[in-house]
Coordinates of C-alpha atoms and ligand atoms in Angstrom, one line a residue:
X1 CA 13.9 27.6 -17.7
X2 CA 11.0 29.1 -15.5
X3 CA 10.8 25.5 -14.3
X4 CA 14.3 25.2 -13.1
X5 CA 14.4 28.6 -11.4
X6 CA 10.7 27.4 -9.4
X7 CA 12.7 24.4 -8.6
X8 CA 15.6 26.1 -6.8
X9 CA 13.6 28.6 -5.3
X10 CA 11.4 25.9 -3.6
X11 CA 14.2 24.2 -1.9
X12 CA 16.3 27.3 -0.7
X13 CA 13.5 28.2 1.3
X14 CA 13.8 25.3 4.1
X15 CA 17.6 24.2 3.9
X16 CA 20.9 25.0 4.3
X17 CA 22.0 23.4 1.3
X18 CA 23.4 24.6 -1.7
X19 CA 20.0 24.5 -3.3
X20 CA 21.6 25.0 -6.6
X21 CA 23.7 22.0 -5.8
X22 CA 20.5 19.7 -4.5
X23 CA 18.5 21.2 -7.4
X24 CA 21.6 19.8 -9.8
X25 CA 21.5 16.4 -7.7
X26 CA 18.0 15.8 -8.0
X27 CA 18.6 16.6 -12.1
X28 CA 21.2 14.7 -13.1
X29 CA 20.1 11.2 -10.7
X30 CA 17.3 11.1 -13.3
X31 CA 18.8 8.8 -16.2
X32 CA 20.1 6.3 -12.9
X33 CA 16.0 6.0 -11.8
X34 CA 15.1 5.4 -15.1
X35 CA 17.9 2.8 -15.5
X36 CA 16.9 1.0 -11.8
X37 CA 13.7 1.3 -12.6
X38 CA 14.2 -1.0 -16.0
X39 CA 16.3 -3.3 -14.3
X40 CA 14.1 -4.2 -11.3
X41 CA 10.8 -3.9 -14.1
X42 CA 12.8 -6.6 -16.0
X43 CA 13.9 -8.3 -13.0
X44 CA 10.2 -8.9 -10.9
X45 CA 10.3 -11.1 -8.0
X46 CA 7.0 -12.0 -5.9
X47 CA 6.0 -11.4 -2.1
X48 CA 8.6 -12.5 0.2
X49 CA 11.0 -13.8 -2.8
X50 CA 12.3 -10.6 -3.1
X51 CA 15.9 -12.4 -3.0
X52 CA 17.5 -10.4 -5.9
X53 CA 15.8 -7.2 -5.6
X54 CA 16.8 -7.4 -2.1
X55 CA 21.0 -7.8 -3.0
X56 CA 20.9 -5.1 -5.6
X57 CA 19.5 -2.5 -3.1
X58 CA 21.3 -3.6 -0.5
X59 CA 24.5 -3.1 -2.4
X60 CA 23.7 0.4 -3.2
X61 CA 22.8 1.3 0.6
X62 CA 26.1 0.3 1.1
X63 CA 28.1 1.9 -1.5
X64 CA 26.6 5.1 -0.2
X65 CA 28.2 4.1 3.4
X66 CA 25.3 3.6 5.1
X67 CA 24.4 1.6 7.9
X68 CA 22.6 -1.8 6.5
X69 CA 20.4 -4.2 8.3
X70 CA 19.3 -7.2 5.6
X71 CA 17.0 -9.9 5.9
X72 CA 14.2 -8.3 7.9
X73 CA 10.6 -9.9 7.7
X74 CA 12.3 -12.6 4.9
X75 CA 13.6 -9.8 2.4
X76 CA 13.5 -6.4 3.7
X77 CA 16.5 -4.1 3.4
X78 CA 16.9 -1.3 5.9
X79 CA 19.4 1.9 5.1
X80 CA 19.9 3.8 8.4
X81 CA 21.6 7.5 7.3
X82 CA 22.9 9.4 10.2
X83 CA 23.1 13.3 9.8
X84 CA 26.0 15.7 11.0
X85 CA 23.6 16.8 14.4
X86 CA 21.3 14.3 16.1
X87 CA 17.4 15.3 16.1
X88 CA 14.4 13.4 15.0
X89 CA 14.6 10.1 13.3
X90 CA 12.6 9.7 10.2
X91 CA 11.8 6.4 7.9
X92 CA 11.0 6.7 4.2
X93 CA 9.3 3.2 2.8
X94 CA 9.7 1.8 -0.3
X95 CA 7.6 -1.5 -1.1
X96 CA 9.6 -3.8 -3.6
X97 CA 7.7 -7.2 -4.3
X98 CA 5.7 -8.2 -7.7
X99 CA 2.3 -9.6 -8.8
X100 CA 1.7 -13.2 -10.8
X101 CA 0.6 -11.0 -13.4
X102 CA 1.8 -11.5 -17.3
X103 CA 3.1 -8.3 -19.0
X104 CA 1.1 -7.7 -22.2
X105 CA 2.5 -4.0 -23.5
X106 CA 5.5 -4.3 -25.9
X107 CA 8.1 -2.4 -24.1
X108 CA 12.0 -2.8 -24.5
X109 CA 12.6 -4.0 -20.5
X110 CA 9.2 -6.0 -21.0
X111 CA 9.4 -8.4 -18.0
X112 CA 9.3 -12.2 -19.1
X113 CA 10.0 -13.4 -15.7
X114 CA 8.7 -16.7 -14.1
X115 CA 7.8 -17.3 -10.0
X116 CA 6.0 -19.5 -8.4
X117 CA 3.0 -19.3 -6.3
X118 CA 0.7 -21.6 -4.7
X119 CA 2.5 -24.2 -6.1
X120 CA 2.1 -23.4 -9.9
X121 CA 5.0 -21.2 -12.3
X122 CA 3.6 -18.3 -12.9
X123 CA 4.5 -14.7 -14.7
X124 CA 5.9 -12.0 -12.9
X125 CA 5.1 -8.4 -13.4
X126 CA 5.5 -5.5 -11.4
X127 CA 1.9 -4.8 -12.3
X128 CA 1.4 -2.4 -9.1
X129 CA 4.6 0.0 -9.8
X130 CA 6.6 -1.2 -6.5
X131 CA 9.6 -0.9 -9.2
X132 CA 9.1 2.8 -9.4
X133 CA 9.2 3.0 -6.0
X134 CA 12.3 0.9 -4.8
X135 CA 14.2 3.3 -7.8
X136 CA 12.8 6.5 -6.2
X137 CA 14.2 5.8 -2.9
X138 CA 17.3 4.3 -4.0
X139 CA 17.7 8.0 -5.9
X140 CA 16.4 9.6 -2.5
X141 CA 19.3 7.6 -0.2
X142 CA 22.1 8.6 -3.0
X143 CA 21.0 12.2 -2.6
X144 CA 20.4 12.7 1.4
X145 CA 23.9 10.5 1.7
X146 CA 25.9 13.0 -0.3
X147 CA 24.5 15.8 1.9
X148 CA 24.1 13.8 5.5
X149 CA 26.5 16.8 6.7
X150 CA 23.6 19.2 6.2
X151 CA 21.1 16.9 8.2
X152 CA 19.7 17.0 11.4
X153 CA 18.3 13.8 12.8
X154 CA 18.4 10.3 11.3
X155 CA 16.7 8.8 8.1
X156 CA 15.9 4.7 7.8
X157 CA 15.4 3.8 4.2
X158 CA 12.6 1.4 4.7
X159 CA 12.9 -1.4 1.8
X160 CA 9.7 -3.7 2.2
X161 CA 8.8 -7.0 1.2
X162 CA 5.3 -8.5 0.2
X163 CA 3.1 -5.3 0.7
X164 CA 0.7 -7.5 -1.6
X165 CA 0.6 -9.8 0.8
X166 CA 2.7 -12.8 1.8
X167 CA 1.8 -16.6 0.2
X168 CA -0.2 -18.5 2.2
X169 CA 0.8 -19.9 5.6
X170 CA 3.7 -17.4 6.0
X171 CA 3.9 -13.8 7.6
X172 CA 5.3 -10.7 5.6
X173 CA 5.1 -7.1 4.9
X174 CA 5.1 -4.3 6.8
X175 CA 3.3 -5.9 10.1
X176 CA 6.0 -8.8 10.3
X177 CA 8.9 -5.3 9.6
X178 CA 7.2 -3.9 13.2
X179 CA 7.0 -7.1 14.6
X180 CA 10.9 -8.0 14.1
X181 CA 11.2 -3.7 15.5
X182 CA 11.8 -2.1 12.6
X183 CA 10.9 1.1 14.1
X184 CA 13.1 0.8 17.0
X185 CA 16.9 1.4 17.7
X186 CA 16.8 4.5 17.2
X187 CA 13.0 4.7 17.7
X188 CA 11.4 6.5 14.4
X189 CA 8.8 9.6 14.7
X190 CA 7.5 9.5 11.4
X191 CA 7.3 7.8 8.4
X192 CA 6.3 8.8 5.0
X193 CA 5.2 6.5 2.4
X194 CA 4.4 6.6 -1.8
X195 CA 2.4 5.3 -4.5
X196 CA 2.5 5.4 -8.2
X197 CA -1.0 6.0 -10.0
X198 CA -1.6 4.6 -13.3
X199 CA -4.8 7.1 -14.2
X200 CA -3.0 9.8 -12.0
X201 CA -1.1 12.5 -14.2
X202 CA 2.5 12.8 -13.5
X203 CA 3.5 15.6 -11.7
X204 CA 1.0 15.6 -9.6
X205 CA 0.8 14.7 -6.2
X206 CA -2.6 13.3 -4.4
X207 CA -3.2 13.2 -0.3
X208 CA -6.0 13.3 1.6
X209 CA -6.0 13.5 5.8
X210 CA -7.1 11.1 8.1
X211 CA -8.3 7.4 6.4
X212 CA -6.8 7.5 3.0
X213 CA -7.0 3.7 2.3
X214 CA -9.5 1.3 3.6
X215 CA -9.0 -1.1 6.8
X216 CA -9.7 -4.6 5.1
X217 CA -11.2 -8.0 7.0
X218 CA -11.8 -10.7 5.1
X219 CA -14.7 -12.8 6.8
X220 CA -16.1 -16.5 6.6
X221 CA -19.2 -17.7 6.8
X222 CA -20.6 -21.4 7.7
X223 CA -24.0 -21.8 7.8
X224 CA -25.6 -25.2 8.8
X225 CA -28.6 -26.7 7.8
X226 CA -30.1 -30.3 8.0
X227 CA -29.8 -31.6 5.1
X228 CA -33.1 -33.4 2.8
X229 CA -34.7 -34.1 -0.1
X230 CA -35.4 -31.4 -2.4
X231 CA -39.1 -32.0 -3.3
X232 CA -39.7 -32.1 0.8
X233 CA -37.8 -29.0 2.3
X234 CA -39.9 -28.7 5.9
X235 CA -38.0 -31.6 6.8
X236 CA -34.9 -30.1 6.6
X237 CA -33.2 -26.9 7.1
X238 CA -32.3 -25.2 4.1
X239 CA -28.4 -23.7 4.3
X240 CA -28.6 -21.5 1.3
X241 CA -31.7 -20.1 1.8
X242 CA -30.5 -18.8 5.5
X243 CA -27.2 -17.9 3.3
X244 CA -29.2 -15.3 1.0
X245 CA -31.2 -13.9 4.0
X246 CA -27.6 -13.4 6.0
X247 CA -26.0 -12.0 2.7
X248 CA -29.1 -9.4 2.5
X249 CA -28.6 -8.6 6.4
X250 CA -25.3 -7.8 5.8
X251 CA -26.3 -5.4 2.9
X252 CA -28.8 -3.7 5.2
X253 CA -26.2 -3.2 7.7
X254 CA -24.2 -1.2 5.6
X255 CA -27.3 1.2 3.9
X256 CA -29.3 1.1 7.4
X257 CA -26.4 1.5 10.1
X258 CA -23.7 3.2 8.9
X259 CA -23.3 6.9 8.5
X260 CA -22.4 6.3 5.0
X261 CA -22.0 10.7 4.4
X262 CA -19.2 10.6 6.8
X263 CA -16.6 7.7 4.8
X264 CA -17.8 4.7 2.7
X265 CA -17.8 1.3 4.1
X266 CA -18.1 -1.8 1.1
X267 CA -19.2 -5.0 2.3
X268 CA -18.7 -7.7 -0.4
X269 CA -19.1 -11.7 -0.6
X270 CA -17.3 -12.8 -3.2
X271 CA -17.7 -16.8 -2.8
X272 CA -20.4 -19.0 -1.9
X273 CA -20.0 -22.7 -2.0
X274 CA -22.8 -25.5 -1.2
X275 CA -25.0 -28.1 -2.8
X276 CA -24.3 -31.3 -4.8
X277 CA -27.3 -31.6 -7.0
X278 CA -31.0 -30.2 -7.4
X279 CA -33.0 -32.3 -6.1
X280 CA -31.0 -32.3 -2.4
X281 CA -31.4 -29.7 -0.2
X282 CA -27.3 -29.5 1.4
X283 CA -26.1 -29.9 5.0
X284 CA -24.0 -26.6 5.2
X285 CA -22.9 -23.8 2.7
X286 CA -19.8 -21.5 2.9
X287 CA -19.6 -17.9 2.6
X288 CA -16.1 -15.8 1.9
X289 CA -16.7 -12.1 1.7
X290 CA -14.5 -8.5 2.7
X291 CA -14.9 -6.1 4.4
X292 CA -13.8 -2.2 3.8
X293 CA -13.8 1.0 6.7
X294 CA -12.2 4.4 6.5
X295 CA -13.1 4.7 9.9
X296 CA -12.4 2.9 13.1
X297 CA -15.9 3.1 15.3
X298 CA -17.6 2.8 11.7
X299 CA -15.2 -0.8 11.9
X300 CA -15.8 -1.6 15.0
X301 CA -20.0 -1.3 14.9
X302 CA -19.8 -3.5 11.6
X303 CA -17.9 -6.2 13.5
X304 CA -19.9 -6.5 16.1
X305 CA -23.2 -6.4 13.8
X306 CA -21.9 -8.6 11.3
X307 CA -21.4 -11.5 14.4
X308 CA -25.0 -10.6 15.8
X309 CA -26.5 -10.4 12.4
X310 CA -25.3 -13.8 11.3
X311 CA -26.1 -15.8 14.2
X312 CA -30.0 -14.1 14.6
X313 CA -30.5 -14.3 11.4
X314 CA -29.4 -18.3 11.1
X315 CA -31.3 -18.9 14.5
X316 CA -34.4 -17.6 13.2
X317 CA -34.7 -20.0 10.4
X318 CA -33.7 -22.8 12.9
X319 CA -30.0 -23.1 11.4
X320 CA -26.8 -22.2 12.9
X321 CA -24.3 -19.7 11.4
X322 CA -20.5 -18.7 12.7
X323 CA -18.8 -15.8 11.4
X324 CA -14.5 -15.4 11.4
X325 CA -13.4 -12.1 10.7
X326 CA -9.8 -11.7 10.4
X327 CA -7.4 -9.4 11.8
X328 CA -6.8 -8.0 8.2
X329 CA -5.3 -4.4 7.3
X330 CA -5.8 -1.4 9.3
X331 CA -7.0 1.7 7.9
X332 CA -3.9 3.8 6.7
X333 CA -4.5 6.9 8.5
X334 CA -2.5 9.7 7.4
X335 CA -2.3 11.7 10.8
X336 CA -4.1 14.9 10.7
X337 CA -1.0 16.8 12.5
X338 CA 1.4 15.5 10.6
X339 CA -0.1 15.7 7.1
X340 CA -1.4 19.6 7.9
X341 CA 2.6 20.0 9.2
X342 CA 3.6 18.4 5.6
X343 CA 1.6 20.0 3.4
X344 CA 3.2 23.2 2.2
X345 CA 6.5 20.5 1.6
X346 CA 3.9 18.9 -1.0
X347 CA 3.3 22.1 -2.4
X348 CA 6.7 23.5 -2.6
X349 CA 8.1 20.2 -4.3
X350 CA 5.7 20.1 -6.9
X351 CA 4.0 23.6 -6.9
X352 CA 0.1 24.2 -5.4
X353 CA -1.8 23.6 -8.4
X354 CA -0.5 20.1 -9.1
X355 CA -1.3 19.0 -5.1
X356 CA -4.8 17.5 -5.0
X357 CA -6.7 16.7 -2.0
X358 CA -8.1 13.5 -3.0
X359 CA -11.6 11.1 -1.8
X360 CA -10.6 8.0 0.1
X361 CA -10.1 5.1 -1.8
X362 CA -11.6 1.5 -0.6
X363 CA -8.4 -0.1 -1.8
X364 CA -5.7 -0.8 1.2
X365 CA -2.3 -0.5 2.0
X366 CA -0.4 -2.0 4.9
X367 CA 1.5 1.2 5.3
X368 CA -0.9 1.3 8.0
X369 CA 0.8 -1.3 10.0
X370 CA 3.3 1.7 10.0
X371 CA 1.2 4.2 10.4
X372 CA -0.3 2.4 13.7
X373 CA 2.9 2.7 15.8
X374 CA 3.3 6.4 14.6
X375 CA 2.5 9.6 12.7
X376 CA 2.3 8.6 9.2
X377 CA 1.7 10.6 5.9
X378 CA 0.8 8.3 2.9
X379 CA 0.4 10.1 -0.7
X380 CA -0.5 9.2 -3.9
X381 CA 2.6 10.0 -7.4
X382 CA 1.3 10.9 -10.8
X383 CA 2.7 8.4 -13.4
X384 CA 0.0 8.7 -16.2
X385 CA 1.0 10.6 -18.9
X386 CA -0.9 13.8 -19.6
X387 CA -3.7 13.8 -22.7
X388 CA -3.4 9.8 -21.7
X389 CA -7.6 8.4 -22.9
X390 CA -7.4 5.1 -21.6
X391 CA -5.3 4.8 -18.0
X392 CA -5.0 0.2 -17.0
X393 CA -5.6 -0.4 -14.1
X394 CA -3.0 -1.5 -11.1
X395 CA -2.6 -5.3 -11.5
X396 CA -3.5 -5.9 -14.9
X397 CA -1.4 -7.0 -17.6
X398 CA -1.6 -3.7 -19.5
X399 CA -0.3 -1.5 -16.6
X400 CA 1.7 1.1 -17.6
X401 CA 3.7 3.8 -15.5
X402 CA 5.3 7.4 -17.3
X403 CA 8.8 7.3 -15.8
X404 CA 8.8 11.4 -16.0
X405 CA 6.5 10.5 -12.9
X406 CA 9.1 9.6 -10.7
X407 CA 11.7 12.8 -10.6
X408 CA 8.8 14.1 -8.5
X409 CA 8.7 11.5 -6.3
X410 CA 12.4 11.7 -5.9
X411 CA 11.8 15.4 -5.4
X412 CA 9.0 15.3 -2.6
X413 CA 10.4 12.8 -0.5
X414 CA 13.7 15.1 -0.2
X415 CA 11.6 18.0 0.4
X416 CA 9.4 16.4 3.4
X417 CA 13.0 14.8 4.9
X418 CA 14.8 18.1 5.1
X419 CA 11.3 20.2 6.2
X420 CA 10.9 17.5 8.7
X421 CA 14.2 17.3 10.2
X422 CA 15.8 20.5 9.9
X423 CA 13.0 22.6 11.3
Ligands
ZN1 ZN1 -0.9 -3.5 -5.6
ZN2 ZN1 1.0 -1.2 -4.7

């Protein structure tokens, strides 16, 4: 009872609305998320085969009367919600593809689903929570349509395909949504953005300013040698030992150059491939390794290292050594404006105590494709259930979201659109 007289009192305070009625709204659309949330759980479909999950939302964008734009970067689905006044025009994104990941727990709309990637069948899972998501801004469009008469502005409902990342050899996610001008016509001036947590309790909400998520480059290494006989190495030039000297160089750039109190930076190399037998010392060996910043001069310093590291290093064994970095993730930078603007919306949908300013995490997001054209806030939804010992981890087979998590989610997002638009 306390609760439900916190929750009206939180959103009289920046609407118009019948808060009683919105309060009711946000209530009874609970047993619906649940219920789309099962389905598309059930139903799983990977990066950029997002075919099915694709219809189904598209169909409800459009039994709300919404404006609907389908088939953006492959399978994205775009609701565009006009208020009664113009003003601002907000986007809301929702990320709605699946892992190859087999689902282990024994629940009742278990998925069992098949896909294939890389040319092998595979299971399907939403093993990353995407399914929550897609449910919670389904409930969040159903809401803000029955109430549009109240709004100010615009809102897109931002549907996105392959956040995990498209198969290889094909472009997706949110950098292909930008590139075919999602953000344009009518041009958006924000865009807010969720995730589920596994190990974070629900009802709780998690943000932190500024880089929130790590910018990601993957790199490759070659490294050639001259190839000889084992037992005689000075006529040769040995590839692998140059590899562990560049691999230790790389290290030292990270403990000796970076400012490591200010934001972490991870340097990993995570393959290393040459050599056909002991006794032969190998033309060439291969290096695959990524790369993580929360800050972009931090980023930029690390590139440019990393190239003059790996070719000094080679040249002064008398090998050669090329480095590719790729253009990878940006950082997802929650704008400092923006998120200080938003933050008492975060605490009046789910109360002070339960908002948690949170360390950066060296995981990414390509929210930050988003978040690179404009203001952006990014924050992190409680779906672990309190008391919980033993939280699995986002893309395992165990994975396992508390539904009770999402009515906040449901809750916040309507709290930042009306704050956001209305005053
Ligand atoms: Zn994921
Ligand atoms: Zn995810």
């Amino acid at each position: 009872m306390k609760k439900l007289l916190l929750t009206i009192v939180i959103l009289s305070s920046s609407i118009g609305f019948s808060q009683h009625g919105l309060d009711k709204d946000i209530t009874d659309i609970e047993s619906k998320v649940i219920e789309w949330r099962r389905h598309f759980h059930q139903n799983p479909e990977l990066s950029n085969r997002e075919f099915k999950t694709a219809e189904k939302i598209a169909a409800h964008l459009k039994s709300l009367g919404l404006e609907v734009q389908t088939g953006i970067a492959h399978t994205g689905v775009v609701g565009i919600l006009k208020g009664k006044k113009p003003g601002k025009v907000l986007a809301l994104r929702a990320d709605i593809d699946a892992l190859p990941v087999p689902e282990r727990a024994d629940l009742p709309f278990k998925s069992v689903a098949k896909g294939e990637f890389r040319g092998a069948e595979v299971p399907v899972m939403h093993a990353c929570g995407h399914d929550t998501h897609i449910a919670i801004l389904m409930a969040v469009a159903e809401i803000l349509s029955k109430n549009k008469n109240k709004i100010k502005g615009t809102i897109k409902f931002i549907f996105q395909p392959a956040e995990e990342g498209a198969p290889p050899g094909e472009e997706g996610g949110a950098k292909l949504m930008v590139k075919e001008n999602v953000l344009k016509n009518p041009d958006v001036d924000a865009i807010f953005g969720l995730h589920i947590g596994s190990g974070q309790p629900i009802n709780t909400i998690g943000y932190k300013p500024g880089g929130a998520l790590a910018a990601v480059n993957s790199f490759e290494i070659n490294v050639k040698g001259k190839q000889t006989h084992g037992s005689a190495p000075w006529s040769g030039v040995d590839p692998i030992m140059v590899s562990a000297k560049i691999i230790d160089g790389l290290q030292t750039l990270v403990s000796r150059e970076m400012p490591l109190t200010q934001e972490a930076v991870v340097l990993s190399i995570g393959k290393i491939s040459s050599g056909v037998r002991s006794n032969i010392i190998p033309e060439s060996a291969q290096m695959i390794g990524t790369l993580r910043t929360l800050d972009t001069k931090m980023q930029t310093h690390m590139h440019k290292r990393m190239r003059e590291m790996v070719a000094d290093i080679a040249k002064a064994y008398r090998a050669e050594a090329t480095i590719d970095i790729d253009e990878g993730y940006p950082i997802t930078f929650n704008d400092i404006d923006l998120t200080s603007q938003m933050l008492p919306s975060l605490e009046k949908a789910a109360g002070k105590e339960n908002v948690i300013l949170m360390k950066a995490i060296t995981g990414a997001e390509d929210f930050s494709f988003f978040q690179k054209e404009v203001p952006g806030l990014f924050f992190f939804l409680g779906g672990m259930t309190p008391g919980t010992t033993e939280a699995f981890p986002h893309h395992t087979p165990d994975f396992f979201i508390d539904e009770a998590g999402m009515q906040l989610g449901v809750k916040t997002f309507i709290q930042l659109s009306l704050d956001y638009l209305n005053n």
